[in-house]
Amino acid sequence: MPVGTQFVGAELVRRALPHRREDGHKGTFGKVLIVGGAVGYTGAPYLAASAAVRTGCGLVSVGVPESIWPIEAVKCSSAMPFPLPERDGRLCLGALPLLRERLQGCDVLALGPGLGRGDETAELVWALLETEKPVVLDADGINALSGHIDVLDARRDKVTVLTPHAVEFSRIGGDLSHGDRQQAARDFAMRHGCVLVLKGHGTVTASPTGEVLVNTTGGSGLAKGGSGDVLTGVIASLLAQGADAVQAAVAGVWLHGRAGDLLEAELTAYGVMPEAVAEHLPPAIREILE
């Protein structure tokens, strides 16, 4: 266990949670741009958007391929989906000018949920990572860094949060061969200047300065497709509301896990669904505010 490792509990999350101004308005509480979705992966951007709204973000925009936009428009009653150019059911480089324009008016970019994998999609990811804005990179956004870790290294002086599971972590050069997840996460975060959220039992958050925090919530009910998209939305939301990158990551992971715990108590681990996890984020927040 690396020196300085902390275990994340409710008190730490309470301190990390962004303050809510009584006289605030929707512009006060941050603006998130979620970019993702592909034919066959329509749930991911919706789940991320739902989680962002349910954890307090003021405005959530969702950029998706034009062919799936009608589906997202029906699903996202509290977020703002918009259509983008695509090729073969995935976003293409033609979407870049529109996304750069949208991103100018947003505080945080959440990139990757349901994005799909392809050469042109990867090029879009690399181009979007040139932004000065904070980025939460998930799923196929992370996969786009395989063989191109220099794109991440170029963001060393910017805020970047990566949320890989073990396989995605290995694709971008993470080393779990020694079995020490905490040390592996720490080494990667320090080497590449990012905040790394290594998902799994006891999710590990590591900072560029060597800080390591181990989560204490969540169970096997979260081990289902779509759970990671919910987590991405939570972290992006907290970042947009003013939490720093480590605070947003550890608080997001804890709240996500606690929402899963609440659901498991009702439905067992077998019955937990990602959309219900998003719905149980407000009760998880209420617990730490009481």
PDB file of C-alpha atoms in Angstrom:
ATOM      1  CA  MET A   1       0.000   0.000   0.000  1.00  0.00           C
ATOM      2  CA  PRO A   2       1.567   3.340  -1.019  1.00  0.00           C
ATOM      3  CA  VAL A   3       2.514   5.732   1.787  1.00  0.00           C
ATOM      4  CA  GLY A   4      -0.267   8.234   2.427  1.00  0.00           C
ATOM      5  CA  THR A   5      -3.118   6.035   1.215  1.00  0.00           C
ATOM      6  CA  GLN A   6      -6.512   7.176   2.543  1.00  0.00           C
ATOM      7  CA  PHE A   7      -9.842   5.395   2.725  1.00  0.00           C
ATOM      8  CA  VAL A   8     -12.763   7.514   1.558  1.00  0.00           C
ATOM      9  CA  GLY A   9     -15.657   7.913   3.975  1.00  0.00           C
ATOM     10  CA  ALA A  10     -18.723  10.114   4.324  1.00  0.00           C
ATOM     11  CA  GLU A  11     -16.909  12.927   6.131  1.00  0.00           C
ATOM     12  CA  LEU A  12     -14.338  13.343   3.373  1.00  0.00           C
ATOM     13  CA  VAL A  13     -17.133  13.400   0.780  1.00  0.00           C
ATOM     14  CA  ARG A  14     -19.074  15.946   2.813  1.00  0.00           C
ATOM     15  CA  ARG A  15     -16.083  18.297   2.701  1.00  0.00           C
ATOM     16  CA  ALA A  16     -15.571  17.705  -1.018  1.00  0.00           C
ATOM     17  CA  LEU A  17     -19.180  18.328  -2.064  1.00  0.00           C
ATOM     18  CA  PRO A  18     -19.522  21.745  -3.762  1.00  0.00           C
ATOM     19  CA  HIS A  19     -21.492  24.350  -1.815  1.00  0.00           C
ATOM     20  CA  ARG A  20     -24.979  25.243  -3.116  1.00  0.00           C
ATOM     21  CA  ARG A  21     -25.661  28.984  -3.027  1.00  0.00           C
ATOM     22  CA  GLU A  22     -29.201  29.787  -1.983  1.00  0.00           C
ATOM     23  CA  ASP A  23     -29.353  32.607  -4.547  1.00  0.00           C
ATOM     24  CA  GLY A  24     -27.796  30.519  -7.312  1.00  0.00           C
ATOM     25  CA  HIS A  25     -29.309  29.900 -10.752  1.00  0.00           C
ATOM     26  CA  LYS A  26     -28.716  27.293 -13.455  1.00  0.00           C
ATOM     27  CA  GLY A  27     -25.638  29.123 -14.686  1.00  0.00           C
ATOM     28  CA  THR A  28     -24.184  29.144 -11.182  1.00  0.00           C
ATOM     29  CA  PHE A  29     -23.970  25.379 -10.914  1.00  0.00           C
ATOM     30  CA  GLY A  30     -21.874  24.556 -13.927  1.00  0.00           C
ATOM     31  CA  LYS A  31     -22.257  23.491 -17.536  1.00  0.00           C
ATOM     32  CA  VAL A  32     -21.224  20.046 -18.744  1.00  0.00           C
ATOM     33  CA  LEU A  33     -20.842  18.910 -22.344  1.00  0.00           C
ATOM     34  CA  ILE A  34     -21.157  15.136 -22.773  1.00  0.00           C
ATOM     35  CA  VAL A  35     -19.862  13.733 -26.073  1.00  0.00           C
ATOM     36  CA  GLY A  36     -20.542  10.120 -26.959  1.00  0.00           C
ATOM     37  CA  GLY A  37     -23.088   7.647 -28.203  1.00  0.00           C
ATOM     38  CA  ALA A  38     -23.153   5.522 -31.327  1.00  0.00           C
ATOM     39  CA  VAL A  39     -25.577   3.213 -33.089  1.00  0.00           C
ATOM     40  CA  GLY A  40     -26.106   0.393 -30.606  1.00  0.00           C
ATOM     41  CA  TYR A  41     -24.887   2.502 -27.674  1.00  0.00           C
ATOM     42  CA  THR A  42     -27.701   4.961 -27.039  1.00  0.00           C
ATOM     43  CA  GLY A  43     -27.954   4.374 -23.294  1.00  0.00           C
ATOM     44  CA  ALA A  44     -24.466   5.578 -22.336  1.00  0.00           C
ATOM     45  CA  PRO A  45     -24.784   9.338 -22.994  1.00  0.00           C
ATOM     46  CA  TYR A  46     -28.259   9.352 -21.465  1.00  0.00           C
ATOM     47  CA  LEU A  47     -27.007   7.686 -18.267  1.00  0.00           C
ATOM     48  CA  ALA A  48     -24.119  10.144 -17.967  1.00  0.00           C
ATOM     49  CA  ALA A  49     -26.461  13.093 -18.516  1.00  0.00           C
ATOM     50  CA  SER A  50     -29.010  11.810 -16.009  1.00  0.00           C
ATOM     51  CA  ALA A  51     -26.314  11.396 -13.359  1.00  0.00           C
ATOM     52  CA  ALA A  52     -24.922  14.877 -14.004  1.00  0.00           C
ATOM     53  CA  VAL A  53     -28.338  16.466 -13.553  1.00  0.00           C
ATOM     54  CA  ARG A  54     -29.128  14.433 -10.433  1.00  0.00           C
ATOM     55  CA  THR A  55     -25.908  15.535  -8.755  1.00  0.00           C
ATOM     56  CA  GLY A  56     -26.575  19.231  -9.189  1.00  0.00           C
ATOM     57  CA  CYS A  57     -25.201  20.376 -12.546  1.00  0.00           C
ATOM     58  CA  GLY A  58     -27.046  23.436 -13.824  1.00  0.00           C
ATOM     59  CA  LEU A  59     -26.945  22.744 -17.565  1.00  0.00           C
ATOM     60  CA  VAL A  60     -26.061  19.505 -19.377  1.00  0.00           C
ATOM     61  CA  SER A  61     -25.603  19.326 -23.154  1.00  0.00           C
ATOM     62  CA  VAL A  62     -25.235  15.997 -24.968  1.00  0.00           C
ATOM     63  CA  GLY A  63     -23.581  15.755 -28.396  1.00  0.00           C
ATOM     64  CA  VAL A  64     -24.448  12.519 -30.222  1.00  0.00           C
ATOM     65  CA  PRO A  65     -24.466  11.136 -33.782  1.00  0.00           C
ATOM     66  CA  GLU A  66     -27.339  12.492 -35.843  1.00  0.00           C
ATOM     67  CA  SER A  67     -28.906   9.065 -36.367  1.00  0.00           C
ATOM     68  CA  ILE A  68     -29.410   8.458 -32.642  1.00  0.00           C
ATOM     69  CA  TRP A  69     -30.340  12.036 -31.753  1.00  0.00           C
ATOM     70  CA  PRO A  70     -34.126  11.353 -31.853  1.00  0.00           C
ATOM     71  CA  ILE A  71     -33.661   8.586 -29.279  1.00  0.00           C
ATOM     72  CA  GLU A  72     -31.617  10.804 -26.983  1.00  0.00           C
ATOM     73  CA  ALA A  73     -34.092  13.655 -27.408  1.00  0.00           C
ATOM     74  CA  VAL A  74     -36.858  11.414 -26.070  1.00  0.00           C
ATOM     75  CA  LYS A  75     -34.761  10.011 -23.215  1.00  0.00           C
ATOM     76  CA  CYS A  76     -33.155  13.249 -21.996  1.00  0.00           C
ATOM     77  CA  SER A  77     -35.970  15.348 -20.598  1.00  0.00           C
ATOM     78  CA  SER A  78     -33.623  17.276 -18.260  1.00  0.00           C
ATOM     79  CA  ALA A  79     -30.596  17.580 -20.551  1.00  0.00           C
ATOM     80  CA  MET A  80     -30.107  19.065 -24.014  1.00  0.00           C
ATOM     81  CA  PRO A  81     -29.117  16.575 -26.736  1.00  0.00           C
ATOM     82  CA  PHE A  82     -28.022  17.882 -30.122  1.00  0.00           C
ATOM     83  CA  PRO A  83     -27.158  16.062 -33.382  1.00  0.00           C
ATOM     84  CA  LEU A  84     -23.679  15.856 -34.855  1.00  0.00           C
ATOM     85  CA  PRO A  85     -22.118  14.601 -38.119  1.00  0.00           C
ATOM     86  CA  GLU A  86     -21.347  10.886 -38.175  1.00  0.00           C
ATOM     87  CA  ARG A  87     -19.909   8.121 -40.269  1.00  0.00           C
ATOM     88  CA  ASP A  88     -20.916   4.460 -39.948  1.00  0.00           C
ATOM     89  CA  GLY A  89     -23.012   5.244 -36.877  1.00  0.00           C
ATOM     90  CA  ARG A  90     -20.177   6.951 -34.967  1.00  0.00           C
ATOM     91  CA  LEU A  91     -19.110  10.558 -34.552  1.00  0.00           C
ATOM     92  CA  CYS A  92     -16.622  11.736 -37.154  1.00  0.00           C
ATOM     93  CA  LEU A  93     -14.193  14.613 -37.568  1.00  0.00           C
ATOM     94  CA  GLY A  94     -16.939  16.667 -39.161  1.00  0.00           C
ATOM     95  CA  ALA A  95     -18.348  17.101 -35.646  1.00  0.00           C
ATOM     96  CA  LEU A  96     -15.236  18.877 -34.398  1.00  0.00           C
ATOM     97  CA  PRO A  97     -16.083  22.521 -35.310  1.00  0.00           C
ATOM     98  CA  LEU A  98     -19.547  22.245 -33.746  1.00  0.00           C
ATOM     99  CA  LEU A  99     -18.155  20.618 -30.599  1.00  0.00           C
ATOM    100  CA  ARG A 100     -15.449  23.225 -30.196  1.00  0.00           C
ATOM    101  CA  GLU A 101     -18.070  25.942 -30.484  1.00  0.00           C
ATOM    102  CA  ARG A 102     -20.307  24.279 -27.878  1.00  0.00           C
ATOM    103  CA  LEU A 103     -17.400  23.644 -25.550  1.00  0.00           C
ATOM    104  CA  GLN A 104     -16.576  27.353 -25.417  1.00  0.00           C
ATOM    105  CA  GLY A 105     -19.739  27.881 -23.374  1.00  0.00           C
ATOM    106  CA  CYS A 106     -19.246  24.882 -21.070  1.00  0.00           C
ATOM    107  CA  ASP A 107     -17.104  24.271 -18.013  1.00  0.00           C
ATOM    108  CA  VAL A 108     -16.303  20.557 -18.354  1.00  0.00           C
ATOM    109  CA  LEU A 109     -16.113  18.017 -21.174  1.00  0.00           C
ATOM    110  CA  ALA A 110     -17.183  14.425 -20.469  1.00  0.00           C
ATOM    111  CA  LEU A 111     -15.850  12.431 -23.403  1.00  0.00           C
ATOM    112  CA  GLY A 112     -16.375   8.786 -24.296  1.00  0.00           C
ATOM    113  CA  PRO A 113     -19.629   7.214 -23.024  1.00  0.00           C
ATOM    114  CA  GLY A 114     -20.855   4.903 -25.784  1.00  0.00           C
ATOM    115  CA  LEU A 115     -18.569   6.600 -28.314  1.00  0.00           C
ATOM    116  CA  GLY A 116     -17.558   3.469 -30.204  1.00  0.00           C
ATOM    117  CA  ARG A 117     -14.171   2.669 -31.709  1.00  0.00           C
ATOM    118  CA  GLY A 118     -12.839   3.690 -35.100  1.00  0.00           C
ATOM    119  CA  ASP A 119      -9.939   5.579 -36.646  1.00  0.00           C
ATOM    120  CA  GLU A 120     -11.861   8.775 -37.254  1.00  0.00           C
ATOM    121  CA  THR A 121     -13.533   8.646 -33.850  1.00  0.00           C
ATOM    122  CA  ALA A 122     -10.112   8.330 -32.236  1.00  0.00           C
ATOM    123  CA  GLU A 123      -8.888  11.351 -34.194  1.00  0.00           C
ATOM    124  CA  LEU A 124     -11.877  13.298 -32.896  1.00  0.00           C
ATOM    125  CA  VAL A 125     -10.945  12.364 -29.329  1.00  0.00           C
ATOM    126  CA  TRP A 126      -7.342  13.492 -29.841  1.00  0.00           C
ATOM    127  CA  ALA A 127      -8.486  16.822 -31.256  1.00  0.00           C
ATOM    128  CA  LEU A 128     -10.979  17.444 -28.443  1.00  0.00           C
ATOM    129  CA  LEU A 129      -8.303  16.720 -25.846  1.00  0.00           C
ATOM    130  CA  GLU A 130      -6.511  19.856 -27.018  1.00  0.00           C
ATOM    131  CA  THR A 131      -9.092  21.886 -25.070  1.00  0.00           C
ATOM    132  CA  GLU A 132      -8.031  23.917 -22.056  1.00  0.00           C
ATOM    133  CA  LYS A 133     -11.232  22.872 -20.265  1.00  0.00           C
ATOM    134  CA  PRO A 134     -11.270  20.076 -17.661  1.00  0.00           C
ATOM    135  CA  VAL A 135     -11.992  16.674 -19.196  1.00  0.00           C
ATOM    136  CA  VAL A 136     -13.448  13.469 -17.778  1.00  0.00           C
ATOM    137  CA  LEU A 137     -12.354  10.702 -20.145  1.00  0.00           C
ATOM    138  CA  ASP A 138     -14.188   7.387 -20.097  1.00  0.00           C
ATOM    139  CA  ALA A 139     -14.733   4.191 -22.083  1.00  0.00           C
ATOM    140  CA  ASP A 140     -13.837   4.575 -25.769  1.00  0.00           C
ATOM    141  CA  GLY A 141     -12.394   7.987 -25.033  1.00  0.00           C
ATOM    142  CA  ILE A 142      -9.771   6.123 -23.010  1.00  0.00           C
ATOM    143  CA  ASN A 143      -9.389   3.418 -25.660  1.00  0.00           C
ATOM    144  CA  ALA A 144      -8.488   6.136 -28.174  1.00  0.00           C
ATOM    145  CA  LEU A 145      -5.288   6.722 -26.175  1.00  0.00           C
ATOM    146  CA  SER A 146      -4.027   3.196 -26.856  1.00  0.00           C
ATOM    147  CA  GLY A 147      -0.740   3.700 -28.693  1.00  0.00           C
ATOM    148  CA  HIS A 148      -1.173   7.478 -28.378  1.00  0.00           C
ATOM    149  CA  ILE A 149      -0.458   8.181 -24.711  1.00  0.00           C
ATOM    150  CA  ASP A 150       1.435  11.297 -25.826  1.00  0.00           C
ATOM    151  CA  VAL A 151      -1.985  12.927 -26.311  1.00  0.00           C
ATOM    152  CA  LEU A 152      -2.617  12.509 -22.585  1.00  0.00           C
ATOM    153  CA  ASP A 153       0.887  13.664 -21.685  1.00  0.00           C
ATOM    154  CA  ALA A 154       0.253  16.894 -23.599  1.00  0.00           C
ATOM    155  CA  ARG A 155      -2.492  17.680 -21.049  1.00  0.00           C
ATOM    156  CA  ARG A 156      -0.154  17.489 -18.061  1.00  0.00           C
ATOM    157  CA  ASP A 157      -0.863  21.096 -17.031  1.00  0.00           C
ATOM    158  CA  LYS A 158      -4.616  20.738 -17.544  1.00  0.00           C
ATOM    159  CA  VAL A 159      -7.308  18.954 -15.536  1.00  0.00           C
ATOM    160  CA  THR A 160      -7.886  15.419 -16.819  1.00  0.00           C
ATOM    161  CA  VAL A 161      -9.715  12.628 -15.005  1.00  0.00           C
ATOM    162  CA  LEU A 162      -9.540   9.116 -16.483  1.00  0.00           C
ATOM    163  CA  THR A 163     -11.977   6.404 -15.347  1.00  0.00           C
ATOM    164  CA  PRO A 164     -10.740   3.069 -16.759  1.00  0.00           C
ATOM    165  CA  HIS A 165     -11.594  -0.455 -15.692  1.00  0.00           C
ATOM    166  CA  ALA A 166      -8.719  -2.942 -15.586  1.00  0.00           C
ATOM    167  CA  VAL A 167      -8.790  -3.855 -19.293  1.00  0.00           C
ATOM    168  CA  GLU A 168      -8.916  -0.233 -20.453  1.00  0.00           C
ATOM    169  CA  PHE A 169      -6.117   0.562 -18.010  1.00  0.00           C
ATOM    170  CA  SER A 170      -3.898  -2.111 -19.550  1.00  0.00           C
ATOM    171  CA  ARG A 171      -4.628  -0.815 -23.057  1.00  0.00           C
ATOM    172  CA  ILE A 172      -3.097   2.554 -22.199  1.00  0.00           C
ATOM    173  CA  GLY A 173      -0.015   1.146 -20.490  1.00  0.00           C
ATOM    174  CA  GLY A 174      -1.200   0.575 -16.933  1.00  0.00           C
ATOM    175  CA  ASP A 175       0.656  -2.277 -15.247  1.00  0.00           C
ATOM    176  CA  LEU A 176      -1.350  -4.584 -13.013  1.00  0.00           C
ATOM    177  CA  SER A 177       0.965  -7.570 -13.416  1.00  0.00           C
ATOM    178  CA  HIS A 178       2.224  -7.262  -9.838  1.00  0.00           C
ATOM    179  CA  GLY A 179      -1.320  -7.272  -8.434  1.00  0.00           C
ATOM    180  CA  ASP A 180      -0.992  -3.941  -6.591  1.00  0.00           C
ATOM    181  CA  ARG A 181      -3.807  -1.761  -7.955  1.00  0.00           C
ATOM    182  CA  GLN A 182      -3.029   1.151  -5.664  1.00  0.00           C
ATOM    183  CA  GLN A 183       0.618   1.375  -6.668  1.00  0.00           C
ATOM    184  CA  ALA A 184      -0.254   0.902 -10.343  1.00  0.00           C
ATOM    185  CA  ALA A 185      -2.775   3.744 -10.218  1.00  0.00           C
ATOM    186  CA  ARG A 186      -0.326   6.001  -8.386  1.00  0.00           C
ATOM    187  CA  ASP A 187       2.483   5.305 -10.833  1.00  0.00           C
ATOM    188  CA  PHE A 188       0.268   6.025 -13.837  1.00  0.00           C
ATOM    189  CA  ALA A 189      -1.207   9.248 -12.423  1.00  0.00           C
ATOM    190  CA  MET A 190       2.216  10.623 -11.534  1.00  0.00           C
ATOM    191  CA  ARG A 191       3.780   9.575 -14.832  1.00  0.00           C
ATOM    192  CA  HIS A 192       1.087  11.155 -16.986  1.00  0.00           C
ATOM    193  CA  GLY A 193      -0.055  14.096 -14.857  1.00  0.00           C
ATOM    194  CA  CYS A 194      -3.701  13.078 -14.549  1.00  0.00           C
ATOM    195  CA  VAL A 195      -6.199  11.976 -11.921  1.00  0.00           C
ATOM    196  CA  LEU A 196      -6.785   8.265 -12.387  1.00  0.00           C
ATOM    197  CA  VAL A 197      -9.911   6.486 -11.191  1.00  0.00           C
ATOM    198  CA  LEU A 198      -9.146   2.776 -11.461  1.00  0.00           C
ATOM    199  CA  LYS A 199     -12.563   1.145 -11.218  1.00  0.00           C
ATOM    200  CA  GLY A 200     -13.276  -2.130  -9.480  1.00  0.00           C
ATOM    201  CA  HIS A 201     -13.823  -3.442  -5.974  1.00  0.00           C
ATOM    202  CA  GLY A 202     -12.351  -0.715  -3.773  1.00  0.00           C
ATOM    203  CA  THR A 203     -12.008   1.763  -6.635  1.00  0.00           C
ATOM    204  CA  VAL A 204      -8.675   3.598  -6.421  1.00  0.00           C
ATOM    205  CA  THR A 205      -8.282   7.309  -7.126  1.00  0.00           C
ATOM    206  CA  ALA A 206      -4.720   8.536  -7.629  1.00  0.00           C
ATOM    207  CA  SER A 207      -3.490  12.088  -8.147  1.00  0.00           C
ATOM    208  CA  PRO A 208      -0.510  13.482 -10.077  1.00  0.00           C
ATOM    209  CA  THR A 209       1.142  14.330  -6.746  1.00  0.00           C
ATOM    210  CA  GLY A 210       1.036  10.717  -5.522  1.00  0.00           C
ATOM    211  CA  GLU A 211      -2.068  10.873  -3.333  1.00  0.00           C
ATOM    212  CA  VAL A 212      -4.010   7.575  -3.258  1.00  0.00           C
ATOM    213  CA  LEU A 213      -7.603   7.243  -2.028  1.00  0.00           C
ATOM    214  CA  VAL A 214      -9.500   3.961  -1.802  1.00  0.00           C
ATOM    215  CA  ASN A 215     -13.288   3.898  -1.975  1.00  0.00           C
ATOM    216  CA  THR A 216     -15.392   2.139   0.660  1.00  0.00           C
ATOM    217  CA  THR A 217     -18.815   1.947  -0.992  1.00  0.00           C
ATOM    218  CA  GLY A 218     -20.379  -0.112  -3.772  1.00  0.00           C
ATOM    219  CA  GLY A 219     -20.900  -3.792  -4.399  1.00  0.00           C
ATOM    220  CA  SER A 220     -21.352  -6.306  -7.181  1.00  0.00           C
ATOM    221  CA  GLY A 221     -24.670  -4.757  -8.196  1.00  0.00           C
ATOM    222  CA  LEU A 222     -22.643  -2.066  -9.952  1.00  0.00           C
ATOM    223  CA  ALA A 223     -20.864  -4.640 -12.104  1.00  0.00           C
ATOM    224  CA  LYS A 224     -23.146  -4.029 -15.074  1.00  0.00           C
ATOM    225  CA  GLY A 225     -22.829  -2.192 -18.360  1.00  0.00           C
ATOM    226  CA  GLY A 226     -23.781   1.451 -17.933  1.00  0.00           C
ATOM    227  CA  SER A 227     -22.546   1.892 -14.361  1.00  0.00           C
ATOM    228  CA  GLY A 228     -19.384   3.598 -15.568  1.00  0.00           C
ATOM    229  CA  ASP A 229     -21.403   6.065 -17.620  1.00  0.00           C
ATOM    230  CA  VAL A 230     -23.280   7.093 -14.474  1.00  0.00           C
ATOM    231  CA  LEU A 231     -19.975   7.624 -12.668  1.00  0.00           C
ATOM    232  CA  THR A 232     -18.643   9.780 -15.504  1.00  0.00           C
ATOM    233  CA  GLY A 233     -21.678  12.036 -15.246  1.00  0.00           C
ATOM    234  CA  VAL A 234     -21.297  12.431 -11.483  1.00  0.00           C
ATOM    235  CA  ILE A 235     -17.600  13.343 -11.644  1.00  0.00           C
ATOM    236  CA  ALA A 236     -18.143  15.821 -14.498  1.00  0.00           C
ATOM    237  CA  SER A 237     -21.033  17.416 -12.609  1.00  0.00           C
ATOM    238  CA  LEU A 238     -19.023  17.929  -9.421  1.00  0.00           C
ATOM    239  CA  LEU A 239     -16.104  19.346 -11.419  1.00  0.00           C
ATOM    240  CA  ALA A 240     -18.417  21.813 -13.161  1.00  0.00           C
ATOM    241  CA  GLN A 241     -19.800  22.943  -9.797  1.00  0.00           C
ATOM    242  CA  GLY A 242     -16.362  23.860  -8.514  1.00  0.00           C
ATOM    243  CA  ALA A 243     -14.830  20.774  -6.899  1.00  0.00           C
ATOM    244  CA  ASP A 244     -11.203  20.209  -7.772  1.00  0.00           C
ATOM    245  CA  ALA A 245     -10.300  17.110  -9.773  1.00  0.00           C
ATOM    246  CA  VAL A 246      -9.425  14.859  -6.835  1.00  0.00           C
ATOM    247  CA  GLN A 247     -12.445  16.008  -4.818  1.00  0.00           C
ATOM    248  CA  ALA A 248     -14.774  15.419  -7.768  1.00  0.00           C
ATOM    249  CA  ALA A 249     -13.323  11.973  -8.395  1.00  0.00           C
ATOM    250  CA  VAL A 250     -13.406  10.645  -4.834  1.00  0.00           C
ATOM    251  CA  ALA A 251     -16.792  12.177  -4.023  1.00  0.00           C
ATOM    252  CA  GLY A 252     -18.214  10.925  -7.314  1.00  0.00           C
ATOM    253  CA  VAL A 253     -16.962   7.391  -6.744  1.00  0.00           C
ATOM    254  CA  TRP A 254     -18.260   7.306  -3.171  1.00  0.00           C
ATOM    255  CA  LEU A 255     -21.712   8.680  -4.069  1.00  0.00           C
ATOM    256  CA  HIS A 256     -21.990   6.309  -7.022  1.00  0.00           C
ATOM    257  CA  GLY A 257     -21.122   3.376  -4.781  1.00  0.00           C
ATOM    258  CA  ARG A 258     -23.451   4.497  -2.012  1.00  0.00           C
ATOM    259  CA  ALA A 259     -26.338   4.839  -4.474  1.00  0.00           C
ATOM    260  CA  GLY A 260     -25.615   1.250  -5.500  1.00  0.00           C
ATOM    261  CA  ASP A 261     -25.597   0.163  -1.842  1.00  0.00           C
ATOM    262  CA  LEU A 262     -29.012   1.734  -1.273  1.00  0.00           C
ATOM    263  CA  LEU A 263     -30.374  -0.117  -4.287  1.00  0.00           C
ATOM    264  CA  GLU A 264     -28.842  -3.437  -3.242  1.00  0.00           C
ATOM    265  CA  ALA A 265     -30.601  -3.109   0.110  1.00  0.00           C
ATOM    266  CA  GLU A 266     -33.909  -2.868  -1.759  1.00  0.00           C
ATOM    267  CA  LEU A 267     -33.415  -5.143  -4.760  1.00  0.00           C
ATOM    268  CA  THR A 268     -30.348  -7.338  -4.028  1.00  0.00           C
ATOM    269  CA  ALA A 269     -27.230  -7.075  -6.176  1.00  0.00           C
ATOM    270  CA  TYR A 270     -29.012  -9.002  -8.916  1.00  0.00           C
ATOM    271  CA  GLY A 271     -31.628  -6.296  -9.468  1.00  0.00           C
ATOM    272  CA  VAL A 272     -29.490  -3.154  -9.558  1.00  0.00           C
ATOM    273  CA  MET A 273     -29.761  -1.243 -12.843  1.00  0.00           C
ATOM    274  CA  PRO A 274     -27.597   1.738 -13.831  1.00  0.00           C
ATOM    275  CA  GLU A 275     -30.563   4.048 -14.465  1.00  0.00           C
ATOM    276  CA  ALA A 276     -31.801   3.297 -10.950  1.00  0.00           C
ATOM    277  CA  VAL A 277     -28.329   4.036  -9.574  1.00  0.00           C
ATOM    278  CA  ALA A 278     -28.613   7.518 -11.105  1.00  0.00           C
ATOM    279  CA  GLU A 279     -32.031   7.904  -9.472  1.00  0.00           C
ATOM    280  CA  HIS A 280     -30.572   6.979  -6.076  1.00  0.00           C
ATOM    281  CA  LEU A 281     -27.801   9.581  -6.188  1.00  0.00           C
ATOM    282  CA  PRO A 282     -29.950  12.241  -4.445  1.00  0.00           C
ATOM    283  CA  PRO A 283     -30.687   9.938  -1.452  1.00  0.00           C
ATOM    284  CA  ALA A 284     -26.957   9.198  -1.225  1.00  0.00           C
ATOM    285  CA  ILE A 285     -26.253  12.929  -1.127  1.00  0.00           C
ATOM    286  CA  ARG A 286     -28.964  13.483   1.466  1.00  0.00           C
ATOM    287  CA  GLU A 287     -27.229  10.993   3.787  1.00  0.00           C
ATOM    288  CA  ILE A 288     -24.005  12.993   3.912  1.00  0.00           C
ATOM    289  CA  LEU A 289     -25.833  16.325   4.319  1.00  0.00           C
ATOM    290  CA  GLU A 290     -27.827  15.237   7.373  1.00  0.00           C
TER     291      GLU A 290
END
